[in-house]
Tab-separated table of C-alpha atoms and ligand atoms in Angstrom:
chain	number	residue	atom	x	y	z
A	24	MET	CA	126.527	128.217	96.268
A	25	ALA	CA	124.310	125.399	94.591
A	26	ASP	CA	125.424	121.949	95.691
A	27	LYS	CA	125.599	120.141	92.828
A	28	ARG	CA	125.135	116.275	94.178
A	29	PRO	CA	121.923	114.148	93.345
A	30	ILE	CA	119.252	114.034	95.348
A	31	GLY	CA	118.285	110.433	97.013
A	32	VAL	CA	115.352	108.450	96.608
A	33	PHE	CA	114.283	105.419	97.744
A	34	ASP	CA	111.013	103.085	97.983
A	35	SER	CA	110.336	99.498	98.304
A	36	GLY	CA	109.886	98.963	94.665
A	37	LEU	CA	108.704	100.784	91.269
A	38	GLY	CA	105.929	102.784	92.582
A	39	GLY	CA	108.406	105.129	94.121
A	40	LEU	CA	108.343	106.476	90.898
A	41	THR	CA	105.367	108.513	91.082
A	42	VAL	CA	107.115	110.271	93.689
A	43	VAL	CA	110.486	110.903	90.795
A	44	LYS	CA	107.410	111.866	88.352
A	45	GLU	CA	106.683	114.799	90.680
A	46	ILE	CA	110.765	116.239	91.867
A	47	ILE	CA	111.079	116.108	87.927
A	48	LYS	CA	108.287	118.276	87.675
A	49	GLU	CA	109.142	120.412	90.624
A	50	LEU	CA	113.022	120.763	90.629
A	51	PRO	CA	113.701	119.545	86.633
A	52	PHE	CA	117.545	120.343	87.320
A	53	GLU	CA	118.743	118.234	90.104
A	54	ASP	CA	120.184	114.849	89.908
A	55	ILE	CA	118.401	111.910	90.889
A	56	ILE	CA	119.440	108.261	92.343
A	57	TYR	CA	116.772	106.510	93.017
A	58	PHE	CA	116.562	102.706	94.617
A	59	GLY	CA	113.468	100.343	94.082
A	60	ASP	CA	114.055	97.725	96.248
A	61	THR	CA	112.289	95.335	93.511
A	62	GLY	CA	113.467	92.038	95.428
A	63	ARG	CA	112.089	92.586	99.044
A	64	VAL	CA	109.367	94.051	97.691
A	65	PRO	CA	106.041	94.264	99.503
A	66	TYR	CA	107.383	96.519	102.571
A	67	GLY	CA	103.460	97.307	103.560
A	68	THR	CA	102.763	93.945	104.788
A	69	ARG	CA	106.053	93.053	106.753
A	70	SER	CA	106.512	93.522	110.623
A	71	VAL	CA	108.241	96.926	111.643
A	72	GLU	CA	111.131	95.582	112.628
A	73	THR	CA	112.041	94.382	109.240
A	74	ILE	CA	110.609	97.578	107.542
A	75	LYS	CA	113.469	99.954	109.497
A	76	LYS	CA	116.112	97.098	108.959
A	77	TYR	CA	115.748	97.521	104.896
A	78	ALA	CA	115.039	101.289	105.246
A	79	ARG	CA	118.249	101.385	107.426
A	80	GLN	CA	120.261	99.485	104.347
A	81	ASP	CA	118.620	101.549	101.987
A	82	GLU	CA	119.698	104.951	102.862
A	83	LYS	CA	123.631	103.336	103.016
A	84	PHE	CA	123.134	102.814	99.277
A	85	LEU	CA	122.166	106.300	99.065
A	86	LEU	CA	124.673	107.419	101.238
A	87	SER	CA	127.172	105.875	99.291
A	88	GLN	CA	126.426	107.241	96.413
A	89	ASP	CA	126.963	110.574	97.959
A	90	VAL	CA	123.850	112.195	97.981
A	91	LYS	CA	122.904	115.626	99.034
A	92	LEU	CA	119.872	114.470	100.622
A	93	ILE	CA	117.038	111.633	100.808
A	94	ILE	CA	113.446	111.326	100.463
A	95	ALA	CA	111.892	108.192	101.554
A	96	ALA	CA	109.264	107.572	98.708
A	97	CYS	CA	107.460	104.789	100.195
A	98	GLY	CA	104.387	105.646	102.462
A	99	THR	CA	105.100	102.690	104.351
A	100	VAL	CA	109.227	103.391	105.235
A	101	SER	CA	108.097	107.060	106.274
A	102	SER	CA	104.547	106.073	108.538
A	103	VAL	CA	107.164	102.645	110.643
A	104	ALA	CA	110.779	104.130	109.915
A	105	GLY	CA	110.975	107.309	110.295
A	106	ASP	CA	113.364	107.290	113.647
A	107	THR	CA	115.721	106.009	111.506
A	108	ALA	CA	116.881	109.127	109.814
A	109	LYS	CA	117.516	110.118	112.650
A	110	GLU	CA	121.072	108.552	111.815
A	111	LEU	CA	121.550	110.324	108.885
A	112	PRO	CA	124.300	112.805	108.069
A	113	VAL	CA	121.985	114.002	105.622
A	114	PRO	CA	118.614	115.769	105.247
A	115	PHE	CA	115.576	113.535	105.321
A	116	PHE	CA	112.261	113.756	103.969
A	117	GLU	CA	109.657	111.719	104.293
A	118	VAL	CA	105.507	111.418	102.376
A	119	VAL	CA	103.700	111.642	105.847
A	120	SER	CA	103.666	114.753	107.476
A	121	HIS	CA	103.629	117.245	103.859
A	122	ALA	CA	100.930	115.364	102.549
A	123	SER	CA	98.995	115.484	106.050
A	124	ARG	CA	99.426	119.617	106.602
A	125	GLN	CA	97.924	119.975	102.893
A	126	ALA	CA	94.962	118.235	103.347
A	127	VAL	CA	94.290	119.927	106.665
A	128	ASN	CA	94.724	123.193	104.249
A	129	GLU	CA	92.327	121.602	101.962
A	130	SER	CA	89.593	120.226	103.875
A	131	LYS	CA	86.704	122.288	104.671
A	132	ASN	CA	84.898	119.814	106.715
A	133	GLY	CA	87.421	118.779	108.930
A	134	LYS	CA	86.888	115.067	107.488
A	135	ILE	CA	89.997	113.584	106.229
A	136	ALA	CA	90.615	110.181	104.421
A	137	VAL	CA	93.803	108.363	104.275
A	138	ILE	CA	94.473	105.343	102.465
A	139	GLY	CA	97.797	103.022	102.619
A	140	THR	CA	99.013	99.632	102.972
A	141	ASN	CA	97.992	97.519	105.903
A	142	ALA	CA	101.502	99.213	107.817
A	143	THR	CA	101.267	102.608	107.482
A	144	VAL	CA	97.124	102.218	108.749
A	145	LYS	CA	98.039	100.269	111.298
A	146	SER	CA	101.168	103.332	112.282
A	147	GLY	CA	98.466	106.172	112.899
A	148	GLN	CA	101.686	107.988	112.272
A	149	HIS	CA	99.243	110.289	109.271
A	150	LYS	CA	96.771	110.710	112.043
A	151	ALA	CA	98.295	111.764	114.451
A	152	GLU	CA	100.345	114.221	111.636
A	153	ILE	CA	96.630	115.821	111.910
A	154	LEU	CA	95.439	116.179	115.255
A	155	LYS	CA	98.815	117.879	115.831
A	156	ILE	CA	97.644	120.462	112.971
A	157	ASN	CA	94.206	120.414	113.936
A	158	PRO	CA	92.951	118.909	116.557
A	159	ASN	CA	89.364	118.975	116.206
A	160	ALA	CA	89.778	117.446	112.443
A	161	GLU	CA	87.938	113.879	112.326
A	162	VAL	CA	90.438	111.011	110.534
A	163	ILE	CA	89.110	108.023	109.375
A	164	THR	CA	91.955	105.478	107.586
A	165	VAL	CA	91.562	102.928	105.280
A	166	ALA	CA	94.267	100.065	103.777
A	167	CYS	CA	93.459	98.870	100.312
A	168	PRO	CA	96.795	96.399	99.890
A	169	LEU	CA	94.974	94.796	96.227
A	170	PHE	CA	95.886	98.278	95.295
A	171	VAL	CA	99.475	98.042	94.899
A	172	PRO	CA	99.330	94.670	93.047
A	173	LEU	CA	96.589	95.809	90.543
A	174	VAL	CA	98.836	99.100	89.602
A	175	GLU	CA	102.060	96.437	89.419
A	176	GLU	CA	99.849	93.925	86.707
A	177	GLY	CA	99.180	97.261	85.159
A	178	TRP	CA	95.502	97.105	85.668
A	179	TYR	CA	94.528	100.791	86.778
A	180	LYS	CA	92.528	102.413	83.544
A	181	GLY	CA	89.752	104.356	84.923
A	182	ASP	CA	87.361	102.645	82.885
A	183	ASP	CA	88.420	98.820	83.904
A	184	ILE	CA	85.445	97.588	85.739
A	185	ILE	CA	87.653	95.426	88.000
A	186	VAL	CA	89.185	98.392	89.028
A	187	LEU	CA	86.708	100.045	89.508
A	188	GLU	CA	84.860	97.728	91.674
A	189	THR	CA	87.789	97.109	93.796
A	190	VAL	CA	88.124	100.664	94.354
A	191	LYS	CA	84.568	101.232	95.612
A	192	ARG	CA	84.935	98.262	97.827
A	193	TYR	CA	87.790	99.730	99.424
A	194	LEU	CA	86.388	103.260	99.397
A	195	GLN	CA	82.616	102.737	99.984
A	196	PRO	CA	83.304	103.426	104.702
A	197	ILE	CA	84.996	106.823	102.978
A	198	ILE	CA	81.892	107.660	101.182
A	199	GLU	CA	80.075	106.452	104.510
A	200	PHE	CA	81.932	108.647	106.897
A	201	GLY	CA	81.896	112.559	104.122
A	202	ALA	CA	85.441	112.774	104.202
A	203	ASP	CA	86.556	115.937	101.737
A	204	THR	CA	89.238	115.209	101.495
A	205	LEU	CA	91.785	111.796	100.903
A	206	ILE	CA	94.969	111.404	100.990
A	207	LEU	CA	96.959	108.761	98.860
A	208	GLY	CA	99.373	107.630	101.719
A	209	CYS	CA	101.451	104.902	99.135
A	210	THR	CA	103.538	104.987	96.335
A	211	HIS	CA	101.437	102.861	93.165
A	212	TYR	CA	97.991	105.097	95.146
A	213	PRO	CA	98.504	108.348	92.635
A	214	VAL	CA	98.339	105.803	89.680
A	215	LEU	CA	94.855	104.990	90.100
A	216	SER	CA	93.665	108.590	90.609
A	217	GLU	CA	91.009	108.210	87.542
A	218	ALA	CA	89.254	105.480	89.351
A	219	ILE	CA	89.267	107.071	92.799
A	220	LYS	CA	88.087	110.364	91.845
A	221	LYS	CA	84.973	108.390	89.383
A	222	VAL	CA	83.820	106.802	92.878
A	223	LEU	CA	84.448	109.672	95.364
A	224	GLY	CA	83.377	112.511	92.672
A	225	ASP	CA	84.607	116.006	92.030
A	226	GLY	CA	83.662	116.936	95.758
A	227	VAL	CA	86.998	114.774	97.443
A	228	VAL	CA	89.917	116.333	96.680
A	229	LEU	CA	92.970	114.254	96.546
A	230	ILE	CA	96.123	114.890	97.923
A	231	ASN	CA	99.100	112.988	96.503
A	232	ALA	CA	101.876	113.085	99.232
A	233	GLY	CA	104.310	113.223	95.848
A	234	THR	CA	103.660	115.929	95.089
A	235	GLU	CA	103.708	117.526	98.733
A	236	VAL	CA	106.885	116.480	99.416
A	237	ALA	CA	108.313	117.265	95.953
A	238	LYS	CA	107.670	121.152	96.926
A	239	ALA	CA	108.547	120.879	100.343
A	240	VAL	CA	111.961	119.472	98.953
A	241	ALA	CA	112.569	122.658	96.203
A	242	LYS	CA	111.916	124.783	99.214
A	243	TYR	CA	114.415	123.380	101.642
A	244	LEU	CA	117.370	123.708	98.686
A	245	LYS	CA	116.036	126.973	97.489
A	246	ASP	CA	115.932	128.646	100.933
A	247	ASN	CA	119.264	126.931	101.590
A	248	SER	CA	120.671	128.101	98.220
A	249	LEU	CA	121.494	124.027	97.194
A	250	ASP	CA	119.699	124.274	94.156
A	251	ASN	CA	121.328	122.409	91.011
A	252	GLN	CA	121.025	124.403	87.958
A	253	ASN	CA	122.729	122.671	85.879
A	254	GLY	CA	122.184	118.957	86.206
A	255	GLY	CA	118.507	116.765	85.182
A	256	GLU	CA	120.019	113.316	85.797
A	257	ALA	CA	118.231	110.083	86.676
A	258	GLU	CA	119.967	107.028	87.567
A	259	PHE	CA	118.496	103.956	88.752
A	260	PHE	CA	119.347	101.014	91.367
A	261	VAL	CA	117.425	97.562	91.403
A	262	SER	CA	117.829	95.122	93.790
A	263	ASP	CA	116.061	92.555	91.133
A	264	LYS	CA	115.099	92.611	87.715
A	265	PRO	CA	116.329	95.478	85.994
A	266	ASP	CA	115.334	94.799	82.942
A	267	PHE	CA	111.305	94.638	83.901
A	268	PHE	CA	112.220	97.918	85.815
A	269	LYS	CA	113.106	99.696	83.186
A	270	GLU	CA	110.524	98.813	81.024
A	271	GLN	CA	107.798	100.089	84.139
A	272	ALA	CA	110.118	102.998	84.763
A	273	SER	CA	109.212	103.907	80.827
A	274	VAL	CA	105.488	104.034	81.339
A	275	LEU	CA	105.422	105.633	84.572
A	276	LEU	CA	107.776	108.122	84.101
A	277	GLU	CA	106.330	108.716	80.447
A	278	CYS	CA	109.629	108.259	78.911
A	279	GLU	CA	112.384	106.556	77.419
A	280	ILE	CA	114.751	105.407	80.191
A	281	ASP	CA	118.247	104.597	79.039
A	282	GLU	CA	118.698	100.432	79.667
A	283	ASN	CA	122.796	101.718	81.276
A	284	LYS	CA	120.725	103.613	83.755
A	285	VAL	CA	119.377	100.818	85.409
A	286	GLN	CA	121.660	97.975	87.029
A	287	LYS	CA	121.152	96.061	89.943
A	288	VAL	CA	123.158	96.276	93.131
A	289	ASP	CA	123.328	93.591	96.146
A	290	ILE	CA	121.592	95.586	98.793
A	291	ASN	CA	122.087	92.309	101.749
A	292	ASN	CA	125.821	93.209	101.242
A	293	LEU	CA	127.093	96.426	100.852
B	309	DGL	N1	105.709	101.960	98.507
B	309	DGL	C1	105.097	100.834	99.444
B	309	DGL	C2	104.050	101.861	99.785
B	309	DGL	O1	104.344	103.181	99.355
B	309	DGL	C3	104.100	100.551	98.464
B	309	DGL	C4	104.282	98.879	97.985
B	309	DGL	C5	104.654	98.118	99.504
B	309	DGL	O2	104.242	97.325	100.372
B	309	DGL	O3	106.372	97.720	99.231
B	309	DGL	O4	103.457	102.281	100.905
């Protein structure tokens, strides 16, 4: 029997829209409720304790919207706060395990690179997942803290010299390591794909965590006959600056977002 309730997605801000884009591609008839914590972004520089507290509040908000499952689009939350999912009454999907599995499948030389926020890299979660699947894999993880502000500033084009130089500087150790597969372990990084491809060349496969989690959710819904055939609407909630979010969302999702589809919520006082 179809479950017409929406899919809940949350992120520390607007970056999670790269995951929403993949969900819309994979599951065009599902309704989506998105929460972006634009008032408290970034999460990637915060303590594990704070990230978990925020994740619990974000999940509580989505549950109040009667979602049928929750996706943590945020690489940071997925890496350090996955255990908050144990408390949830609905299925939970994160972006680390599916991307790690796909990276192992794609890699021919067993050398896998992961990029993410400081918190994501410190967690070691991707490495642990990869080694669970292939104990012989070699993994390099690199934090790229300047990538998020670059994207938020709208500087992400592959021909922008500042973008290219920043990408080169962060990814140099990955080139030296000889990785043939790179996990984009943060919501914002798929936006930098063009520049990353230019720097790494064709020999390195990029793994978009959003694509992998969207495929996993589609499989789960179909296997359990919980997919919706008649939806396709998305509603957005943010903790600050809904107007700014609406503009950015229209760019990232490449479609006009109606202003009454973006609402502000008081995430601290649910
Ligand atoms: N959404 C975060 C992630 O995917 C990036 C931005 C932040 O640090 O909050 O890790």
